[in-house]
Coordinates of C-alpha atoms in Angstrom, one line a residue:
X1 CA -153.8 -125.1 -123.7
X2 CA -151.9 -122.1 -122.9
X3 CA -149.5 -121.5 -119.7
X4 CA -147.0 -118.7 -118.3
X5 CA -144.8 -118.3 -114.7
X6 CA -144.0 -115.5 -113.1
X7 CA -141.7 -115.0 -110.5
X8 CA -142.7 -114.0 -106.7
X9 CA -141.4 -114.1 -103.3
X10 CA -137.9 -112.5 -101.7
X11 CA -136.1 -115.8 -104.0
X12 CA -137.8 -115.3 -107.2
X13 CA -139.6 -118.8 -107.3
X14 CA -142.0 -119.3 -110.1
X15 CA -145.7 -119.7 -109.8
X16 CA -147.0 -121.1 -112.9
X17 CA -150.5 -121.3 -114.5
X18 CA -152.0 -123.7 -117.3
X19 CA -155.4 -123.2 -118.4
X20 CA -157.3 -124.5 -121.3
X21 CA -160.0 -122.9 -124.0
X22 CA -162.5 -122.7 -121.6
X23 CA -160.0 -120.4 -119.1
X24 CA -160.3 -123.5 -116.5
X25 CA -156.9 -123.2 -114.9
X26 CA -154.2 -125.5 -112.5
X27 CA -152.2 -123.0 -110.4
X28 CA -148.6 -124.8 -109.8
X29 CA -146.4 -123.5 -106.5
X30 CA -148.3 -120.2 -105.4
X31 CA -145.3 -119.3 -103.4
X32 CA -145.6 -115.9 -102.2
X33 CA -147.0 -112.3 -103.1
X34 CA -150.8 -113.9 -103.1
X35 CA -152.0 -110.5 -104.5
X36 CA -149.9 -110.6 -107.0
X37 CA -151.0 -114.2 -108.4
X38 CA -154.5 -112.9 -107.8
X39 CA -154.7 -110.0 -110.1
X40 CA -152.8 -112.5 -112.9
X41 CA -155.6 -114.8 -112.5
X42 CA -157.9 -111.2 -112.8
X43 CA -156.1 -110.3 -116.0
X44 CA -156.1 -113.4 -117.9
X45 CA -159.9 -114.3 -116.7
X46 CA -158.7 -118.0 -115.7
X47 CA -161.2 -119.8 -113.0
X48 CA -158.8 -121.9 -111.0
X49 CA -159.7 -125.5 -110.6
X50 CA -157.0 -127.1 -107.8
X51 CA -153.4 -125.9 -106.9
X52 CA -150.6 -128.3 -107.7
X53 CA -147.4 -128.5 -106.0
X54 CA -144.2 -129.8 -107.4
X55 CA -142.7 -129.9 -103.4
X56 CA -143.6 -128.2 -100.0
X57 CA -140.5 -125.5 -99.7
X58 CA -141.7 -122.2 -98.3
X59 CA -140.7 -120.4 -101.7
X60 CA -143.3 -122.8 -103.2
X61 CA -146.3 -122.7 -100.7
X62 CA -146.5 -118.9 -99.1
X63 CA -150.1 -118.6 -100.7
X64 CA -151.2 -121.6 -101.2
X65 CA -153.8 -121.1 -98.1
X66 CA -154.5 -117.5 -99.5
X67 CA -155.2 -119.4 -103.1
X68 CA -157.1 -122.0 -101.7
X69 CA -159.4 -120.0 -99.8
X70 CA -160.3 -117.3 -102.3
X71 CA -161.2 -119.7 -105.1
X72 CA -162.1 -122.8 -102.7
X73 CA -159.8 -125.2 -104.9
X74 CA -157.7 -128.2 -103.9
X75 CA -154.5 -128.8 -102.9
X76 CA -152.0 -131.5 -104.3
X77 CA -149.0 -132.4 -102.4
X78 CA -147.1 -135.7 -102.4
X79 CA -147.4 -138.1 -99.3
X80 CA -143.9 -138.0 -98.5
X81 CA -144.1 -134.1 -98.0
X82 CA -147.4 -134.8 -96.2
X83 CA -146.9 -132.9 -92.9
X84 CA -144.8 -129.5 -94.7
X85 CA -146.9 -127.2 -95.5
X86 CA -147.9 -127.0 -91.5
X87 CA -144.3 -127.5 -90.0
X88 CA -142.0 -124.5 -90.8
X89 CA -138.9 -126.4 -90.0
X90 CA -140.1 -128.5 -92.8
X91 CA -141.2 -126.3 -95.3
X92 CA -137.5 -124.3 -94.4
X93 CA -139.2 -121.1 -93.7
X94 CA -138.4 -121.2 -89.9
X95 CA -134.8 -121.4 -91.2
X96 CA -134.8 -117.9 -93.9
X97 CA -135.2 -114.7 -91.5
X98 CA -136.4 -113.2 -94.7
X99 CA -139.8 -115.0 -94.8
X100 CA -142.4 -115.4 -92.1
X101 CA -142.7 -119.0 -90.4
X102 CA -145.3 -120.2 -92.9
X103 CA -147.5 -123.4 -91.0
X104 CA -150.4 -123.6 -93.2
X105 CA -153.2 -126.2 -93.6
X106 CA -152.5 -129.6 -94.7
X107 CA -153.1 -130.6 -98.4
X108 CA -156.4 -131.5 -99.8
X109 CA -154.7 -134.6 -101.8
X110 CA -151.6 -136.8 -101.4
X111 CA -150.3 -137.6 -104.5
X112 CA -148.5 -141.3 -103.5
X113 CA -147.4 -142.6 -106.7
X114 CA -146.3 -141.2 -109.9
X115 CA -148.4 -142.1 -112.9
X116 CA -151.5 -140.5 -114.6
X117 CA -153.7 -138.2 -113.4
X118 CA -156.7 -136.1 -114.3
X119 CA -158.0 -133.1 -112.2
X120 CA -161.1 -131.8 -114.2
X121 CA -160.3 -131.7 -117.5
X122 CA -156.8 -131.9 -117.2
X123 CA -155.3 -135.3 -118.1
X124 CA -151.4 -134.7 -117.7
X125 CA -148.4 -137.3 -115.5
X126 CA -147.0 -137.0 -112.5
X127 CA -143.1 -138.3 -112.3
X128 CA -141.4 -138.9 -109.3
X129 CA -138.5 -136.9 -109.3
X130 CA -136.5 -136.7 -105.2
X131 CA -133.3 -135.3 -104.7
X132 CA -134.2 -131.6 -103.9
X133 CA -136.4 -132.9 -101.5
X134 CA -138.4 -136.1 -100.8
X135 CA -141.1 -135.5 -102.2
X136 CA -140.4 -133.6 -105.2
X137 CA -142.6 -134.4 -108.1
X138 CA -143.1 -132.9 -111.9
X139 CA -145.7 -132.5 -113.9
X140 CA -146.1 -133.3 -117.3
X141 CA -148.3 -132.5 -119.9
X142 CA -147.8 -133.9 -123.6
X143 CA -150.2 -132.0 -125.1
X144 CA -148.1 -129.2 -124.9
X145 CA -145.1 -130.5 -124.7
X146 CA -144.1 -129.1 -120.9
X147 CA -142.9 -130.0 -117.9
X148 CA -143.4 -128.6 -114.7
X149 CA -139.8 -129.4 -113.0
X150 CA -139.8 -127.8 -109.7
X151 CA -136.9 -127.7 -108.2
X152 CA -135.2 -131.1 -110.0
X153 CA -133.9 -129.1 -113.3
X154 CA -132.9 -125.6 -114.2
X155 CA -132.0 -124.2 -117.6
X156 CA -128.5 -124.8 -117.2
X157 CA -128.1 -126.1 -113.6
X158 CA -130.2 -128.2 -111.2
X159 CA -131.5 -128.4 -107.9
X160 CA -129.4 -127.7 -104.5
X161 CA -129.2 -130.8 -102.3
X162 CA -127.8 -129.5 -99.1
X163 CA -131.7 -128.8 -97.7
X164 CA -133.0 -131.6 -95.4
X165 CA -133.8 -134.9 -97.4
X166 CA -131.7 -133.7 -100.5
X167 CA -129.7 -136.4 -102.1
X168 CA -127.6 -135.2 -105.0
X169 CA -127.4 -138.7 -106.3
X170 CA -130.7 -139.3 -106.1
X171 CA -131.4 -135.9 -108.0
X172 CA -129.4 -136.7 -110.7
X173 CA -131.1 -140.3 -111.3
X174 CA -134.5 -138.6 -111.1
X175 CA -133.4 -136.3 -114.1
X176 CA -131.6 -138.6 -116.1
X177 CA -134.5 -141.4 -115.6
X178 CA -137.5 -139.1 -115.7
X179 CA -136.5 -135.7 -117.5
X180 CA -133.9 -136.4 -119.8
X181 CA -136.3 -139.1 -121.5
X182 CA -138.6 -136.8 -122.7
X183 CA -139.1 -135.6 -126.1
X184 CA -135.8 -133.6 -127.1
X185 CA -138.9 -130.7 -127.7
X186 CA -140.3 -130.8 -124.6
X187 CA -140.3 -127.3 -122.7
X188 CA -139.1 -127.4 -118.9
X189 CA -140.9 -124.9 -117.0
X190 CA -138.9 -124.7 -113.8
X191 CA -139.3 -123.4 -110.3
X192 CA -137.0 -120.4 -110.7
X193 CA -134.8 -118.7 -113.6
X194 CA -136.0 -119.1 -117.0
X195 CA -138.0 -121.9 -119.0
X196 CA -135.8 -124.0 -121.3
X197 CA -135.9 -127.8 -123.3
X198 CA -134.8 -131.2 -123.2
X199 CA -132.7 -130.8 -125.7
X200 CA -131.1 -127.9 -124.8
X201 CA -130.3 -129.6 -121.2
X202 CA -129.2 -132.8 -122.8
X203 CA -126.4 -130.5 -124.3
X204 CA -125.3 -127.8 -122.3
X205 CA -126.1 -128.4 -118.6
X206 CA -122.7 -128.5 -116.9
X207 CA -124.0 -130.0 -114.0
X208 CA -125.4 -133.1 -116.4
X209 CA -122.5 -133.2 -118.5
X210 CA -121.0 -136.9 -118.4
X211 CA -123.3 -138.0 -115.5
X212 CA -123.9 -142.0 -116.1
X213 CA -126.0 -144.2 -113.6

């Protein structure tokens, strides 16, 4: 399998895409510029299978409708974040003047527990990981030694908590408990900035630095 991000929208969040040797591909957080994601699906001759989202933010969901309906593909979202993607005082996009309200349709799938799961022929995990928001979840797939983090962890920070339904405590258990227990290898692909490890986190994140439970 390969898989790159690329940034998009007036906050830089990053869209990702994982495909495998037959160019089937997950989309992860089409969060804005639509065209844009488009004409990377164009050059790199993926055929989309399902959209995945790691929470319903507005930085993480402007195209998901525009994505859906062009390659008719599902939508994964987890239950707790059921009603976002159609409320923009949710989603937060009501709150940015830099966005428009974004009140889209509702997800195809509710993801309501962590565990395996296999769209297609993707078989990857999905880990519970709140704090940023309720229903933040990542995505990981062992084959390749990546994680899709979201919002929970950044290369050298981690997620804000002051949105509705953050909890920085909870944040920090969901990375200790569910990230940091990874393989020391494993490459964090994160919802904005730069892609980094495990390992790297485990030694220089400041924000990580001496947290216990």
């Amino acid at each position: 399998m390969e898989w790159k991000q690329m940034a998009v929208g007036p906050v830089q969040a990053n869209a990702g895409f994982l495909w495998n040797e037959k160019n089937e591909a997950l989309i992860i957080d089409p969060g804005a510029e639509g065209g844009r994601i488009k004409r990377k699906v164009e050059k790199l001759e993926l055929k989309p299978i399902a959209i995945l989202l790691t929470h319903a933010h507005f930085d993480h969901i402007g195209a998901v409708d525009l994505i859906r309906e062009t390659y008719q593909i599902p939508v994964y979202l987890h239950i707790y974040e059921e009603k976002w993607l159609s409320d923009a005082s949710l989603n937060g996009s009501k709150l940015f003047p830099v966005v428009d309200n974004i009140e889209g349709k509702p997800a195809d799938h509710l993801i309501e527990s962590e565990g395996e799961m296999t769209i297609g022929p993707f078989q990857f995990e999905v880990f519970e990981t709140p704090g940023h928001s309720p229903g933040s979840v990542s995505f990981y797939f062992k084959d390749v030694n990546l994680v899709f983090s979201g919002d929970a962890l950044f290369a050298g920070s981690v997620g804000r908590t002051d949105l509705p339904g953050g909890n920085q405590k909870q944040l920090l258990n969901s990375i200790h408990n569910r990230l940091l227990v990874l393989p020391e290898e494993t490459i964090v692909a994160s919802g904005h900035g730069p892609s980094t490890t495990i390992e790297v986190e485990m030694a220089e994140n400041p924000f990580l630095n001496g947290f216990s439970l």
